[in-house]
Structures are given as structure tokens and as C-alpha cells.
Short mmCIF file of C-alpha atoms in Angstrom, two decimals:
data_model
loop_
_atom_site.label_atom_id
_atom_site.label_comp_id
_atom_site.label_asym_id
_atom_site.label_seq_id
_atom_site.Cartn_x
_atom_site.Cartn_y
_atom_site.Cartn_z
CA MET A 1 8.33 37.31 -16.27
CA LYS A 2 4.68 37.24 -15.20
CA ASN A 3 5.43 39.48 -12.19
CA LYS A 4 7.27 41.95 -14.43
CA LYS A 5 4.23 42.23 -16.69
CA MET A 6 1.88 42.72 -13.75
CA TRP A 7 4.12 45.44 -12.37
CA ALA A 8 4.29 47.03 -15.80
CA VAL A 9 0.48 47.11 -15.97
CA PHE A 10 0.36 48.62 -12.50
CA VAL A 11 2.93 51.29 -13.37
CA PHE A 12 1.10 52.13 -16.59
CA PHE A 13 -2.16 52.32 -14.69
CA VAL A 14 -0.71 54.67 -12.06
CA PHE A 15 0.70 56.77 -14.90
CA VAL A 16 -2.71 56.95 -16.60
CA LEU A 17 -4.45 57.83 -13.32
CA SER A 18 -1.88 60.50 -12.51
CA LEU A 19 -2.09 61.96 -15.98
CA ASN A 20 -5.89 61.96 -15.82
CA GLY A 21 -5.80 63.64 -12.42
CA ILE A 22 -3.46 66.37 -13.60
CA LEU A 23 -5.40 66.98 -16.81
CA ASN A 24 -8.74 67.00 -14.99
CA ALA A 25 -7.37 69.54 -12.51
CA ILE A 26 -6.16 71.74 -15.36
CA THR A 27 -9.42 71.52 -17.31
CA GLU A 28 -11.73 71.60 -14.25
CA ASN A 29 -13.08 75.06 -15.11
CA PHE A 30 -14.37 73.69 -18.41
CA GLY A 31 -16.55 71.07 -16.69
CA ASP A 32 -16.72 67.35 -17.30
CA SER A 33 -16.77 66.01 -20.83
CA LYS A 34 -20.13 64.81 -22.13
CA ASN A 35 -18.68 61.31 -22.17
CA GLN A 36 -17.82 61.44 -18.44
CA THR A 37 -21.15 63.11 -17.65
CA ALA A 38 -22.98 60.27 -19.43
CA VAL A 39 -21.04 57.66 -17.44
CA VAL A 40 -21.77 59.39 -14.12
CA SER A 41 -25.41 59.79 -15.11
CA ALA A 42 -25.63 56.08 -15.92
CA THR A 43 -24.42 55.21 -12.41
CA LYS A 44 -27.36 57.16 -10.99
CA GLU A 45 -30.04 55.94 -13.38
CA ALA A 46 -29.16 52.31 -14.13
CA PRO A 47 -28.47 49.37 -11.82
CA LEU A 48 -24.82 49.42 -10.81
CA LEU A 49 -24.26 45.86 -12.04
CA PHE A 50 -25.41 46.88 -15.53
CA VAL A 51 -23.13 49.93 -15.46
CA ILE A 52 -20.19 47.74 -14.42
CA LEU A 53 -20.87 45.21 -17.16
CA LEU A 54 -21.22 47.91 -19.80
CA PHE A 55 -18.52 50.44 -18.87
CA VAL A 56 -15.97 48.30 -17.01
CA ILE A 57 -16.06 45.02 -18.93
CA LEU A 58 -17.88 45.09 -22.27
CA GLY A 59 -16.94 48.65 -23.32
CA PRO A 60 -13.17 48.31 -22.84
CA PHE A 61 -13.15 44.83 -24.39
CA LEU A 62 -14.94 45.99 -27.54
CA GLU A 63 -12.92 49.19 -27.75
CA GLU A 64 -9.62 47.35 -27.44
CA ILE A 65 -10.63 44.94 -30.18
CA ILE A 66 -11.76 47.78 -32.45
CA PHE A 67 -9.13 50.45 -31.75
CA ARG A 68 -6.11 48.27 -31.10
CA LYS A 69 -6.62 44.86 -32.75
CA ILE A 70 -8.53 45.95 -35.86
CA LEU A 71 -7.34 49.52 -36.42
CA ILE A 72 -3.70 48.83 -35.61
CA THR A 73 -2.88 45.17 -36.15
CA GLU A 74 -5.24 44.42 -39.03
CA LEU A 75 -5.14 47.83 -40.73
CA SER A 76 -1.33 47.94 -40.61
CA GLN A 77 -1.30 44.96 -42.97
CA ILE A 78 -2.90 47.23 -45.58
CA ILE A 79 -1.41 50.65 -44.81
CA ASP A 80 1.72 51.96 -43.06
CA LYS A 81 1.74 51.04 -39.36
CA ARG A 82 2.32 54.64 -38.24
CA ILE A 83 -0.75 55.77 -40.15
CA ALA A 84 -2.79 52.92 -38.65
CA ILE A 85 -1.63 53.90 -35.14
CA SER A 86 -2.46 57.57 -35.76
CA PHE A 87 -5.87 56.62 -37.15
CA SER A 88 -6.55 54.37 -34.15
CA ILE A 89 -5.62 57.06 -31.61
CA SER A 90 -7.55 59.76 -33.50
CA SER A 91 -10.65 57.59 -33.78
CA PHE A 92 -10.54 56.65 -30.10
CA VAL A 93 -10.31 60.31 -29.11
CA LEU A 94 -12.78 61.74 -31.62
CA ILE A 95 -15.68 59.51 -30.60
CA ARG A 96 -15.40 61.04 -27.11
CA VAL A 97 -14.82 64.68 -28.01
CA HIS A 98 -17.77 67.06 -27.88
CA GLN A 99 -15.73 70.22 -27.39
CA PRO A 100 -12.06 70.91 -28.20
CA ILE A 101 -10.92 70.85 -24.54
CA ASP A 102 -11.98 67.17 -24.32
CA ILE A 103 -8.98 66.31 -26.50
CA VAL A 104 -6.71 67.24 -23.58
CA ASN A 105 -8.35 64.54 -21.43
CA TYR A 106 -8.65 61.72 -23.96
CA LEU A 107 -5.56 62.01 -26.16
CA PRO A 108 -3.02 61.04 -23.46
CA VAL A 109 -5.18 58.08 -22.42
CA ALA A 110 -5.43 56.90 -26.04
CA VAL A 111 -1.66 57.22 -26.44
CA VAL A 112 -1.00 55.25 -23.24
CA PHE A 113 -3.45 52.47 -24.18
CA THR A 114 -1.90 52.26 -27.64
CA TYR A 115 1.65 52.31 -26.28
CA ALA A 116 0.75 49.52 -23.85
CA TYR A 117 -0.72 47.49 -26.69
CA LEU A 118 2.34 47.95 -28.90
CA LYS A 119 4.85 47.45 -26.06
CA SER A 120 3.21 44.13 -25.12
CA GLY A 121 3.75 42.75 -28.61
CA GLN A 122 0.18 43.60 -29.56
CA HIS A 123 -1.41 41.48 -26.85
CA LEU A 124 -4.83 42.80 -25.90
CA SER A 125 -4.46 41.68 -22.29
CA PHE A 126 -2.03 44.48 -21.43
CA SER A 127 -3.96 47.45 -22.82
CA LEU A 128 -7.27 45.86 -21.80
CA SER A 129 -6.12 45.56 -18.18
CA ILE A 130 -5.20 49.23 -18.08
CA HIS A 131 -8.43 50.21 -19.85
CA VAL A 132 -10.56 48.19 -17.41
CA MET A 133 -8.81 49.73 -14.41
CA ASN A 134 -9.14 53.22 -15.87
CA ASN A 135 -12.87 52.78 -16.44
CA THR A 136 -13.30 51.29 -12.97
CA PHE A 137 -11.88 54.43 -11.43
CA ALA A 138 -13.83 56.66 -13.81
CA ILE A 139 -16.99 55.12 -12.35
CA LEU A 140 -15.81 54.62 -8.79
CA PHE A 141 -14.44 58.08 -7.99
CA PRO A 142 -17.62 60.00 -8.83
CA LEU A 143 -19.58 57.50 -6.73
CA LEU A 144 -17.29 57.93 -3.74
CA ILE A 145 -17.06 61.70 -4.04
CA ASN A 146 -20.82 62.26 -4.28
CA LYS A 147 -21.99 63.04 -0.73
CA LYS A 148 -25.56 61.90 -1.40
CA ILE A 149 -24.54 58.31 -1.94
CA GLN A 150 -26.19 55.60 0.13
CA VAL A 151 -24.09 53.24 2.24
CA ASP A 152 -25.10 50.25 0.11
CA CYS A 153 -23.61 51.99 -2.92
CA TYR A 154 -20.21 51.93 -1.19
CA ALA A 155 -20.62 48.19 -0.74
CA GLN A 156 -21.47 47.88 -4.43
CA SER A 157 -18.39 49.95 -5.26
CA ALA A 158 -16.30 47.43 -3.38
CA TRP A 159 -17.59 44.82 -5.80
CA ILE A 160 -16.25 46.92 -8.66
CA PHE A 161 -12.79 46.68 -7.07
CA VAL A 162 -13.13 42.95 -6.49
CA LEU A 163 -14.32 42.38 -10.05
CA ASN A 164 -11.60 44.63 -11.45
CA TYR A 165 -8.76 42.84 -9.71
CA PHE A 166 -10.25 39.44 -10.51
CA LEU A 167 -10.25 40.43 -14.18
CA PHE A 168 -6.75 41.87 -13.88
CA PHE A 169 -5.29 38.60 -12.61
CA ALA A 170 -7.49 36.49 -14.89
CA PHE A 171 -6.02 38.22 -17.95
CA PHE A 172 -2.54 37.14 -16.97
CA SER A 173 -3.47 33.71 -15.62
CA CYS A 174 -5.53 32.70 -18.63
CA ARG A 175 -3.19 33.94 -21.31
CA SER A 176 -3.92 30.95 -23.53
CA ALA A 177 -7.59 31.94 -23.60
CA LEU A 178 -6.63 35.39 -24.85
CA THR A 179 -4.37 34.19 -27.63
CA CYS A 180 -7.46 33.51 -29.74
CA VAL A 181 -8.12 37.28 -29.69
CA ARG A 182 -4.57 38.12 -30.70
#
């Protein structure tokens, strides 16, 4: 059962990455979203460890609690679940949108994160794993693509991968620790 869940996370993650790649290729002429530009800018201006903690660990954790746990699980006890899901997805997307084309990039991701959360029986570990991996690649790819990057930055990027996969397996190994968040 544990292996099935890990494979499911991996498949979802590949789906999200593929979808992001296709949508980014389609919307390339419109430039990066302000959200992505801010993330890339942070990697250049702040220590990489701080960027990792903020965008790869803390950000996804807080967002999953707010947009999935609170806006879906808790809110659906007060209003219709479909409305709570729609509100959660809309809120997740709208805080990132600075121009209408940004919706094309963020709506599918919000839907996939939400679907993963619902499909897992509303366990944060599933959507959080996908969210962490998505943000890891959102930071890592611009670092690797930028030709002006120093060699030590590649070594630091390797730590992002190590940290990401450590977190990925920790979520599934320490399931009892995550039940308090459920």
C-alpha cells in the first residue's frame, strides 16, 4: 500500500511537471508571472538555504494547511463541499495572478493539488509532497538554466534535491506525525 501511494505521488508529480512545461511553453511569449519572477529573484538575492526553507518547505506547508485543510475540510463543514473546493482553488490561483494569462499556469496546478488532497482522503501528506516537489523544480530549473551560475550553486542545488526526497519519504514514513494535522 505504501509503495502504491509513493508511485501515485510520483505520477501526480510528473503530471504536474508535464502540465507546467506545456503551459509555460504555450504562454512563453507573455513572460514569467510576477510570482515566478519573485521566486527567481529571491534565489539571486537571498541565501539559497533561506530560499529553500521559505519556498520549498514553509510555503507549501502553510499553503496546504490554508488552502486544503482549512478552506476545504473545515469550510465544507459550514458550506457545500463543492463550493469550498471551488473557493479553495480560486483563492490559491488568485493570490498568484497579476495578469489574466497567469491563470493558465496556476489553475491546473491548483486543481491537481486539490485533487491529490481529496483523492488521498484529505491527508495533507499527499498534496504537500507534490507541492514541495513542484516548488523544488520551480526553484531548481531557473538556477540550472541560468548560464551565469557559479559551480557552488550547482552543489547547493543538489542539496535541494536531497532535502526534497528526504521530505518526500519522511511524509510517508512518519504518517503518525502527520495525523495531528489532518
